[in-house]
Short mmCIF file of C-alpha atoms in Angstrom, two decimals:
data_model
loop_
_atom_site.label_atom_id
_atom_site.label_comp_id
_atom_site.label_asym_id
_atom_site.label_seq_id
_atom_site.Cartn_x
_atom_site.Cartn_y
_atom_site.Cartn_z
CA MET A 562 25.27 169.93 164.21
CA LYS A 563 25.06 168.20 161.01
CA ARG A 564 24.24 164.07 161.08
CA ARG A 565 27.03 162.41 160.19
CA LEU A 566 27.11 159.51 156.94
CA SER A 567 27.31 156.57 159.68
CA GLN A 568 24.32 157.72 161.54
CA LYS A 569 22.44 157.99 158.73
CA ILE A 570 22.97 154.80 157.64
CA THR A 571 22.32 153.91 161.22
CA ILE A 572 18.99 155.06 161.62
CA PHE A 573 18.30 154.33 157.76
CA VAL A 574 18.93 150.13 158.21
CA LEU A 575 17.73 150.45 161.55
CA LEU A 576 14.11 151.85 160.00
CA ILE A 577 14.05 148.92 157.62
CA LEU A 578 14.96 146.09 160.14
CA LEU A 579 11.86 147.15 162.47
CA LEU A 580 9.97 147.47 159.37
CA ILE A 581 10.78 143.88 158.09
CA ILE A 582 11.27 142.39 161.37
CA SER A 583 7.43 143.42 162.48
CA THR A 584 6.39 142.29 159.43
CA MET A 585 7.44 139.19 159.25
CA VAL A 586 6.30 138.78 163.76
CA LEU A 587 2.81 140.31 162.57
CA PHE A 588 2.38 137.95 159.56
CA SER A 589 3.88 134.80 161.52
CA TYR A 590 1.48 135.45 164.03
CA HIS A 591 -1.73 135.42 162.32
CA PHE A 592 -0.93 132.59 160.26
CA PHE A 593 0.08 130.70 162.53
CA LYS A 594 -3.31 131.99 165.02
CA ASN A 595 -5.52 130.99 161.71
CA PHE A 596 -3.75 128.26 161.18
CA TYR A 597 -4.35 126.99 164.87
CA LYS A 598 -8.24 127.96 164.47
CA GLU A 599 -8.62 126.31 161.79
CA HIS A 600 -7.45 123.05 162.82
CA LEU A 601 -9.71 123.75 166.48
CA SER A 602 -12.47 123.74 164.65
CA HIS A 603 -11.51 121.17 162.17
CA GLU A 604 -11.27 119.48 165.60
CA VAL A 605 -14.94 120.50 166.71
CA TYR A 606 -16.53 119.66 163.44
CA GLU A 607 -14.64 115.82 163.57
CA GLU A 608 -15.84 115.23 167.40
CA LEU A 609 -19.19 116.57 166.82
CA ARG A 610 -19.30 114.21 164.15
CA ALA A 611 -18.56 111.35 165.67
CA TYR A 612 -21.42 111.52 168.63
CA THR A 613 -23.75 111.84 166.06
CA SER A 614 -22.25 109.03 164.35
CA MET A 615 -22.69 106.94 167.46
CA ILE A 616 -26.14 107.70 168.24
CA GLU A 617 -27.56 107.59 164.47
CA ASN A 618 -26.05 103.83 163.86
CA GLY A 619 -27.86 103.54 167.23
CA TYR A 620 -25.08 102.55 170.47
CA ASP A 621 -26.23 101.90 173.59
CA GLU A 622 -27.46 104.81 175.90
CA GLU A 623 -24.69 103.30 178.90
CA VAL A 624 -22.54 104.00 175.87
CA ILE A 625 -23.48 107.04 174.52
CA SER A 626 -23.80 108.62 178.32
CA TYR A 627 -20.13 107.00 179.01
CA PHE A 628 -18.97 108.88 176.42
CA ILE A 629 -20.65 111.70 176.41
CA ILE A 630 -19.84 112.24 180.38
CA GLU A 631 -16.91 110.03 181.82
CA LYS A 632 -14.68 111.24 178.80
CA ASN A 633 -14.82 114.57 178.44
CA ARG A 634 -15.08 115.09 182.56
CA GLU A 635 -11.83 116.52 182.64
CA ARG A 636 -11.54 117.90 179.65
CA HIS A 637 -12.87 122.23 178.58
CA ALA A 638 -15.80 121.33 176.94
CA HIS A 639 -19.11 121.23 177.45
CA LEU A 640 -21.00 118.37 175.69
CA VAL A 641 -24.73 118.61 175.56
CA TYR A 642 -27.77 116.36 173.49
CA PHE A 643 -30.54 117.85 173.10
CA SER A 644 -34.26 116.48 172.00
CA PRO A 645 -36.04 117.39 168.90
CA ASP A 646 -38.12 120.04 171.35
CA PHE A 647 -34.19 121.41 172.30
CA GLU A 648 -35.10 119.72 176.28
CA LEU A 649 -31.40 118.44 177.84
CA ILE A 650 -30.86 114.93 177.01
CA TYR A 651 -27.48 114.31 178.68
CA SER A 652 -24.32 116.66 179.58
CA SER A 653 -20.76 116.24 179.87
CA HIS A 654 -20.26 118.38 182.78
CA PRO A 655 -23.51 120.15 185.71
CA ILE A 656 -24.53 123.36 184.09
CA SER A 657 -26.47 125.93 185.44
CA ASP A 658 -29.59 127.33 183.94
CA GLN A 659 -28.67 130.42 182.67
CA TRP A 660 -25.84 128.88 180.51
CA LEU A 661 -28.26 125.78 179.70
CA SER A 662 -31.02 128.58 178.33
CA GLN A 663 -28.22 130.21 176.31
CA TYR A 664 -26.89 126.98 174.74
CA GLU A 665 -31.35 126.12 173.80
CA GLU A 666 -31.16 130.09 172.59
CA TRP A 667 -28.39 129.57 170.36
CA VAL A 668 -28.95 126.47 169.29
CA LYS A 669 -32.39 127.29 168.73
CA TYR A 670 -31.85 130.31 166.59
CA GLN A 671 -29.24 128.26 164.44
CA TYR A 672 -31.07 126.03 164.23
CA GLN A 673 -34.57 127.27 162.70
CA THR A 674 -32.42 130.43 160.50
CA GLY A 675 -30.39 128.03 159.27
CA GLY A 676 -27.46 129.78 160.55
CA GLU A 677 -23.85 129.14 161.44
CA THR A 678 -23.53 125.54 162.67
CA LEU A 679 -20.31 127.01 164.32
CA GLU A 680 -18.84 130.28 166.00
CA TYR A 681 -16.89 131.82 168.43
CA VAL A 682 -18.43 133.65 170.77
CA ASP A 683 -18.30 135.45 174.20
CA THR A 684 -21.14 135.49 175.89
CA GLY A 685 -19.75 137.38 178.97
CA ILE A 686 -21.41 134.30 181.16
CA ASP A 687 -18.08 133.79 184.15
CA PHE A 688 -15.53 134.32 181.05
CA HIS A 689 -14.10 136.67 178.70
CA ILE A 690 -11.77 134.09 176.88
CA PRO A 691 -13.33 133.13 173.71
CA HIS A 692 -15.75 129.61 173.07
CA ILE A 693 -16.05 127.26 170.43
CA TRP A 694 -19.90 126.42 170.06
CA ALA A 695 -21.05 124.80 167.29
CA TYR A 696 -23.85 121.72 167.09
CA GLN A 697 -24.82 119.28 164.63
CA PRO A 698 -28.54 118.00 164.24
CA ILE A 699 -29.43 113.68 164.47
CA TYR A 700 -31.17 112.59 161.84
CA LYS A 701 -33.12 108.79 161.58
CA GLU A 702 -34.88 108.11 158.71
CA GLY A 703 -35.72 111.72 158.26
CA GLN A 704 -36.78 113.00 161.34
CA LEU A 705 -35.46 114.71 164.08
CA THR A 706 -34.01 113.02 166.41
CA GLY A 707 -31.51 115.44 168.48
CA LEU A 708 -29.10 118.10 168.34
CA PHE A 709 -25.86 117.75 169.60
CA PHE A 710 -24.33 120.87 170.93
CA ILE A 711 -20.76 121.63 172.38
CA ASP A 712 -18.97 124.46 173.89
CA LYS A 713 -15.68 124.10 173.33
CA ASP A 714 -13.15 126.61 176.17
CA THR A 715 -10.56 127.85 173.29
CA GLY A 716 -7.88 129.55 176.36
CA GLU A 717 -5.67 126.56 175.55
CA PHE A 718 -6.11 128.24 171.90
CA GLU A 719 -5.51 131.71 173.37
CA LYS A 720 -2.11 130.53 175.69
CA ALA A 721 -0.69 128.98 172.82
CA LYS A 722 -1.69 131.99 171.22
CA MET A 723 0.57 134.51 173.45
CA GLN A 724 3.15 131.79 173.56
CA LEU A 725 3.63 132.15 169.90
CA PHE A 726 3.09 135.78 170.38
CA PHE A 727 5.88 135.76 172.76
CA LEU A 728 7.93 133.55 171.21
CA LEU A 729 8.18 135.84 167.43
CA PHE A 730 8.38 138.46 169.77
CA SER A 731 11.67 137.68 171.29
CA MET A 732 13.20 136.30 167.56
CA GLY A 733 12.28 139.66 166.50
CA LEU A 734 13.75 141.60 169.32
CA PHE A 735 17.25 139.63 169.07
CA ALA A 736 16.96 139.85 165.57
CA PHE A 737 16.74 143.87 165.64
CA ILE A 738 19.23 143.66 168.17
CA ILE A 739 21.64 141.60 165.98
CA GLY A 740 20.77 144.41 163.21
CA ILE A 741 21.73 146.94 165.50
CA ALA A 742 25.26 145.23 166.46
CA LEU A 743 26.37 144.28 162.74
CA THR A 744 25.09 148.09 161.92
CA LEU A 745 26.92 149.50 163.91
CA TYR A 746 29.94 146.97 163.03
CA LEU A 747 29.82 147.51 159.73
CA THR A 748 28.99 151.33 159.96
CA LYS A 749 32.73 151.87 161.80
CA VAL A 750 34.39 149.60 158.91
CA ILE A 751 32.97 152.47 156.32
CA SER A 752 33.36 155.53 158.22
CA MET A 753 36.90 154.99 159.29
CA PRO A 754 38.25 155.19 155.85
CA LEU A 755 35.79 157.77 154.83
CA ILE A 756 36.80 159.79 157.57
CA LYS A 757 40.73 159.36 157.49
CA MET A 758 39.75 160.68 153.65
CA GLY A 759 37.85 163.47 154.67
CA GLU A 760 40.72 164.63 157.17
CA THR A 761 43.45 164.00 154.26
CA THR A 762 41.88 165.78 152.10
CA ARG A 763 41.40 169.02 154.44
CA GLU A 764 45.76 168.51 155.28
CA ILE A 765 45.75 168.68 151.03
CA ALA A 766 43.66 171.79 150.60
CA LYS A 767 46.05 173.44 153.20
CA GLY A 768 48.90 172.66 150.74
CA ASP A 769 50.51 169.74 152.69
CA PHE A 770 50.82 167.27 149.66
CA ASP A 771 53.34 164.95 151.47
CA THR A 772 50.26 163.56 153.98
CA LYS A 773 49.96 160.21 153.67
CA LEU A 774 46.78 157.90 153.10
CA THR A 775 46.49 154.63 154.90
CA VAL A 776 43.10 153.42 153.42
CA TYR A 777 43.45 150.50 150.69
CA GLY A 778 41.03 147.67 149.27
CA GLU A 779 39.63 146.69 146.58
CA ASP A 780 35.74 148.00 147.21
CA GLU A 781 34.86 151.36 146.16
CA VAL A 782 36.38 152.70 149.22
CA GLY A 783 40.11 151.48 148.21
CA GLN A 784 39.23 152.74 144.62
CA LEU A 785 38.27 156.23 146.41
CA ALA A 786 41.01 156.28 148.28
CA GLU A 787 43.65 155.41 145.66
CA ASP A 788 42.43 158.30 143.59
CA ILE A 789 42.83 160.36 145.91
CA ARG A 790 46.65 159.23 146.37
CA VAL A 791 47.09 159.82 143.04
CA MET A 792 44.76 163.32 142.62
CA THR A 793 47.39 164.32 145.55
CA LYS A 794 50.33 163.15 143.35
CA GLN A 795 48.77 164.97 140.61
CA LEU A 796 48.21 167.98 142.15
CA LYS A 797 52.04 168.38 144.00
CA ASP A 798 53.62 167.69 140.34
CA PHE A 799 51.23 170.72 139.42
CA ARG A 800 52.93 172.76 142.40
CA ASP A 801 56.50 171.45 141.72
CA SER A 802 55.52 172.42 138.12
CA LYS A 803 54.04 176.13 139.07
CA ARG A 804 57.50 176.41 141.60
CA GLN A 805 59.43 175.32 138.77
CA PHE A 806 58.17 177.87 135.71
CA ILE A 807 58.11 180.76 137.89
CA SER A 808 61.72 179.91 139.35
CA HIS A 809 62.81 179.58 135.08
CA ILE A 810 61.12 182.07 134.09
CA SER A 811 62.19 184.80 136.40
CA HIS A 812 65.55 183.73 135.68
CA ASP A 813 64.54 183.71 132.00
CA LEU A 814 63.03 186.83 132.17
CA ARG A 815 65.49 188.35 135.02
CA THR A 816 68.82 187.67 132.76
CA PRO A 817 67.72 190.15 129.27
CA ILE A 818 66.05 192.35 132.01
CA THR A 819 69.90 192.98 133.91
CA TYR A 820 71.63 193.47 129.92
CA ILE A 821 69.35 195.35 128.83
CA LYS A 822 69.45 197.66 132.41
CA GLY A 823 73.39 197.34 132.47
CA TYR A 824 74.25 198.29 129.09
CA SER A 825 71.49 201.13 129.01
CA ALA A 826 73.11 202.58 132.31
CA VAL A 827 76.44 202.34 130.95
CA MET A 828 75.23 204.35 127.32
CA LYS A 829 73.57 207.01 130.19
CA ASP A 830 76.70 207.68 131.73
CA ALA A 831 79.03 207.53 129.01
CA PRO A 832 80.93 211.38 129.81
CA THR A 833 81.34 211.04 126.29
CA VAL A 834 79.51 209.20 122.78
CA ASP A 835 81.62 206.07 121.14
CA ASP A 836 79.39 205.01 117.77
CA LYS A 837 81.05 201.40 117.78
CA GLU A 838 80.55 201.35 121.70
CA TRP A 839 77.27 202.54 121.63
CA ARG A 840 76.46 200.62 118.37
CA ARG A 841 77.43 197.23 120.06
CA ASN A 842 75.33 197.91 123.15
CA LEU A 843 72.77 198.70 121.14
CA ASP A 844 72.79 195.39 119.85
CA VAL A 845 72.98 193.63 123.07
CA ILE A 846 69.61 195.82 124.33
CA TYR A 847 67.98 194.51 121.10
CA ASN A 848 69.15 190.91 121.19
CA GLU A 849 68.02 190.42 124.89
CA ALA A 850 64.76 192.71 123.83
CA LYS A 851 63.85 190.41 121.27
CA ARG A 852 64.81 187.21 123.06
CA MET A 853 62.44 188.77 125.92
CA GLU A 854 59.93 189.05 123.47
CA TYR A 855 59.94 185.57 121.43
CA LEU A 856 60.10 184.09 125.34
CA VAL A 857 56.60 185.73 126.37
CA SER A 858 55.26 185.29 123.08
CA ASP A 859 55.98 181.40 123.58
CA LEU A 860 54.84 181.45 127.59
CA PHE A 861 51.09 183.23 125.86
CA GLN A 862 51.06 180.74 122.76
CA LEU A 863 51.39 178.03 125.43
CA THR A 864 49.10 179.43 127.86
CA LYS A 865 46.79 179.59 125.01
CA LEU A 866 47.11 175.85 124.08
CA GLU A 867 46.65 174.39 126.99
CA GLU A 868 43.53 176.59 127.77
CA GLY A 869 42.22 174.96 124.93
CA LYS A 870 41.55 178.82 123.54
CA ILE A 871 43.49 177.82 120.29
CA ILE A 872 40.98 177.97 117.34
CA LEU A 873 42.08 175.43 114.39
CA HIS A 874 42.19 176.19 110.93
CA LYS A 875 41.57 172.91 109.09
CA GLU A 876 42.54 172.13 105.73
CA LYS A 877 43.17 169.34 103.36
CA VAL A 878 47.03 170.09 102.37
CA ASN A 879 49.43 168.06 100.13
CA VAL A 880 51.96 166.71 103.24
CA LEU A 881 55.50 166.75 100.66
CA PRO A 882 54.86 169.79 99.74
CA TRP A 883 54.01 171.62 102.45
CA LEU A 884 56.83 170.18 104.39
CA GLU A 885 59.43 170.97 102.20
CA ALA A 886 58.09 174.35 102.37
CA ILE A 887 59.06 174.16 105.75
CA VAL A 888 62.52 173.25 104.87
CA ALA A 889 62.94 176.04 102.70
CA THR A 890 62.23 178.75 105.29
CA ARG A 891 64.87 177.01 107.47
CA GLN A 892 67.79 176.63 104.02
CA LEU A 893 70.07 179.37 105.38
CA MET A 894 70.53 177.99 108.48
CA LEU A 895 71.32 174.96 106.70
CA ASP A 896 73.70 176.02 104.75
CA ASN A 897 75.58 177.61 107.09
CA LEU A 898 76.21 174.26 109.14
CA SER A 899 76.49 172.46 106.02
CA ILE A 900 73.32 170.38 107.53
CA HIS A 901 71.61 168.15 103.94
CA CYS A 902 68.28 168.05 104.79
CA GLU A 903 65.31 166.83 102.97
CA ALA A 904 61.55 165.80 102.93
CA ILE A 905 60.81 162.26 100.82
CA SER A 906 57.75 160.02 101.18
CA THR A 907 57.08 156.84 98.64
CA ASN A 908 53.66 158.69 98.16
CA ASN A 909 53.55 162.30 96.88
CA GLU A 910 50.07 162.42 96.87
CA ILE A 911 49.51 162.32 100.68
CA THR A 912 47.18 164.61 102.12
CA VAL A 913 45.59 165.14 106.11
CA CYS A 914 43.51 167.51 107.26
CA ILE A 915 45.03 170.24 109.85
CA ASP A 916 45.66 174.21 110.35
CA GLN A 917 48.95 174.79 108.04
CA GLN A 918 50.26 177.14 110.23
CA ARG A 919 49.92 175.56 113.68
CA LEU A 920 51.18 172.05 112.56
CA GLY A 921 53.21 173.85 110.71
CA GLN A 922 54.96 175.92 113.67
CA ALA A 923 55.76 172.50 115.54
CA VAL A 924 57.61 170.54 112.42
CA ILE A 925 59.69 173.64 112.75
CA ASN A 926 60.84 173.94 116.26
CA ILE A 927 61.23 170.15 115.49
CA LEU A 928 63.64 171.47 112.50
CA GLU A 929 65.47 174.24 114.57
CA ASN A 930 66.04 171.56 117.70
CA SER A 931 67.31 169.32 114.99
CA ILE A 932 69.90 172.19 113.70
CA ARG A 933 70.65 173.24 116.92
CA TYR A 934 72.07 169.90 117.99
CA THR A 935 73.28 168.20 114.70
CA PRO A 936 76.89 169.33 113.76
CA LYS A 937 78.62 170.61 110.90
CA GLY A 938 78.50 168.46 108.24
CA GLY A 939 75.82 166.04 109.36
CA SER A 940 71.87 165.21 107.65
CA ILE A 941 68.33 165.57 108.64
CA LYS A 942 65.81 163.48 107.11
CA ILE A 943 61.87 164.36 106.41
CA VAL A 944 60.04 160.97 105.51
CA VAL A 945 56.04 160.61 105.36
CA VAL A 946 54.36 157.70 106.09
CA GLU A 947 50.63 157.06 105.05
CA LYS A 948 48.87 154.48 107.35
CA GLU A 949 45.10 153.46 107.26
CA THR A 950 43.93 156.55 109.38
CA ASP A 951 46.96 158.28 109.99
CA VAL A 952 49.65 159.94 108.61
CA ILE A 953 52.80 159.27 110.53
CA ILE A 954 55.89 162.29 110.23
CA GLU A 955 59.26 161.28 110.76
CA ILE A 956 62.00 164.01 111.85
CA SER A 957 65.63 162.12 111.81
CA ASP A 958 68.87 163.87 112.84
CA THR A 959 72.25 162.71 112.94
CA GLY A 960 72.95 164.75 116.17
CA VAL A 961 74.59 164.54 119.57
CA GLY A 962 71.17 162.57 120.43
CA ILE A 963 69.38 162.21 124.31
CA GLY A 964 70.14 159.83 127.25
CA LYS A 965 67.72 157.46 128.39
CA GLU A 966 67.11 159.43 131.64
CA ASP A 967 66.07 163.04 129.91
CA LEU A 968 63.94 161.53 127.06
CA PRO A 969 60.78 161.29 129.89
CA TYR A 970 60.54 165.22 130.00
CA ILE A 971 61.64 166.70 126.65
CA PHE A 972 58.18 168.09 126.47
CA GLU A 973 57.99 169.56 129.83
CA ARG A 974 58.49 173.23 129.81
CA PHE A 975 61.55 174.76 130.12
CA TYR A 976 63.19 171.07 130.96
CA ARG A 977 67.30 170.91 128.84
CA VAL A 978 68.59 168.15 127.97
CA ASP A 979 71.99 170.21 128.26
CA LYS A 980 72.09 171.52 131.52
CA SER A 981 75.24 173.58 130.55
CA ARG A 982 73.95 175.18 127.51
CA SER A 983 73.40 178.81 127.76
CA ARG A 984 70.16 180.79 126.98
CA GLU A 985 71.36 182.23 124.26
CA SER A 986 72.30 178.56 122.42
CA GLY A 987 69.50 176.91 124.37
CA GLY A 988 66.13 177.80 123.32
CA SER A 989 63.46 179.75 125.64
CA GLY A 990 63.37 175.62 126.82
CA LEU A 991 59.16 175.77 125.68
CA GLY A 992 59.77 174.96 122.04
CA LEU A 993 58.95 171.33 122.12
CA ALA A 994 56.04 172.17 124.87
CA ILE A 995 54.50 174.25 122.30
CA VAL A 996 55.00 170.72 120.13
CA LYS A 997 52.77 168.85 122.26
CA GLU A 998 50.63 170.92 122.59
CA ILE A 999 49.40 171.95 119.04
CA VAL A 1000 50.05 168.37 117.98
CA GLU A 1001 47.47 166.64 120.46
CA VAL A 1002 45.00 170.25 119.47
CA HIS A 1003 45.55 168.31 115.94
CA ASN A 1004 44.33 165.01 118.15
CA GLY A 1005 47.47 163.33 117.08
CA SER A 1006 50.32 162.52 119.24
CA VAL A 1007 54.30 162.50 119.57
CA ASP A 1008 56.62 160.60 120.35
CA VAL A 1009 60.13 160.85 120.11
CA LYS A 1010 63.39 157.84 120.09
CA SER A 1011 67.07 159.06 120.30
CA GLU A 1012 70.31 156.83 121.47
CA GLU A 1013 73.50 159.37 122.27
CA GLY A 1014 75.91 160.12 119.59
CA LYS A 1015 74.35 158.58 116.76
CA GLY A 1016 70.91 160.79 116.75
CA THR A 1017 66.82 161.41 116.94
CA SER A 1018 63.99 161.03 115.37
CA PHE A 1019 60.20 163.27 116.41
CA TYR A 1020 57.32 160.92 115.35
CA ILE A 1021 54.37 163.42 114.89
CA LYS A 1022 51.49 161.03 114.07
CA ILE A 1023 48.17 163.06 112.97
CA PRO A 1024 45.07 161.64 112.00
CA LYS A 1025 43.76 162.31 108.08
CA GLY A 1026 40.68 163.55 108.75
CA GLU A 1027 37.87 163.94 106.24
#
């Protein structure tokens, strides 16, 4: 079974929480334990110093006995005053011989070997809780007059230590539970939109582009949801475009095929041969076959352009003579419609690095489009303008113009501004789509401005290149 993202996040966060809280609890425990231990040791040292000071300053024996015996009777500490020969002089509590022997041996050993004056010990005599044993030698005029010893029970310290541990453990457990609750909530908040997006993408994968994704936000998840919505719209547009493309191509191929098939059948089944009728039928068949050839050629070229399989052979070209040569190839069409066409420029030495054949086809497609929609006696003007990094070719006509509602779509495949025009007079519907692809392959752009009844202007912008 696959582990969900929310489970992975939860496990990861809980492990991190557990590690952090455990580290903090243990660190705090050891810190406060050592702090309290040092405080306890300091307290024992100060107490020893106070008593030895009293003895060294010659206090009365009754006063010393009072402080040693009476003041410590209720405390968990044994205070013992030894002579220089390690014989008992005073004791705050009754001491068994076994304990007294342990005390004498420890004080004697530490004094004679120069060992520690304070030590945490566990002798095993009647107690299991560590005790603090400490001693302080007493000197008068450089002579040892006695040794003061203290046996302090650390039971209160151990009790405080356990209370501290349980307090820290309780705080850590509480923080861990809160962390679990917050993690589960946050992972749910994060994973739910992802689950919805996953369900939506699966529906999209099945071809349902009308499904709605209701995840929004300003964070990365919201941006991902917005990207999915954009992708869905693009896929839907692509599907619709594909369907429309298939519909258009089917219609455009069916019409000439119908003509060819029909006229061929007439000629095949004719009882007699009429040269005039046969020639007319053959002309129709030839023209329809030629139109099919143009259509298939345009489709093939457009497909290669869209797939980036066109290899450009760029060279430096003087733009104005090149455009004049293109106009000359369509002069017969211009003359038949009495349309005046000229190419002009303020600078006759403008050059640009292009593939003459490919970009020339784009200019021809726009020029033929202008000729097709410009009435007799109209005019077409081609103007070349040089900018800092680009060259702009403007092709303007005085034709019928294009409506505002059609302008955004004129570079789409098979789109026709005048839906009533026949395929014979309206072309294949691929010309401007090819123009756009050719110009973009040159790293340029094409734009159009038009006003119905006044004319249309196309603007081809091409980088100068090397």
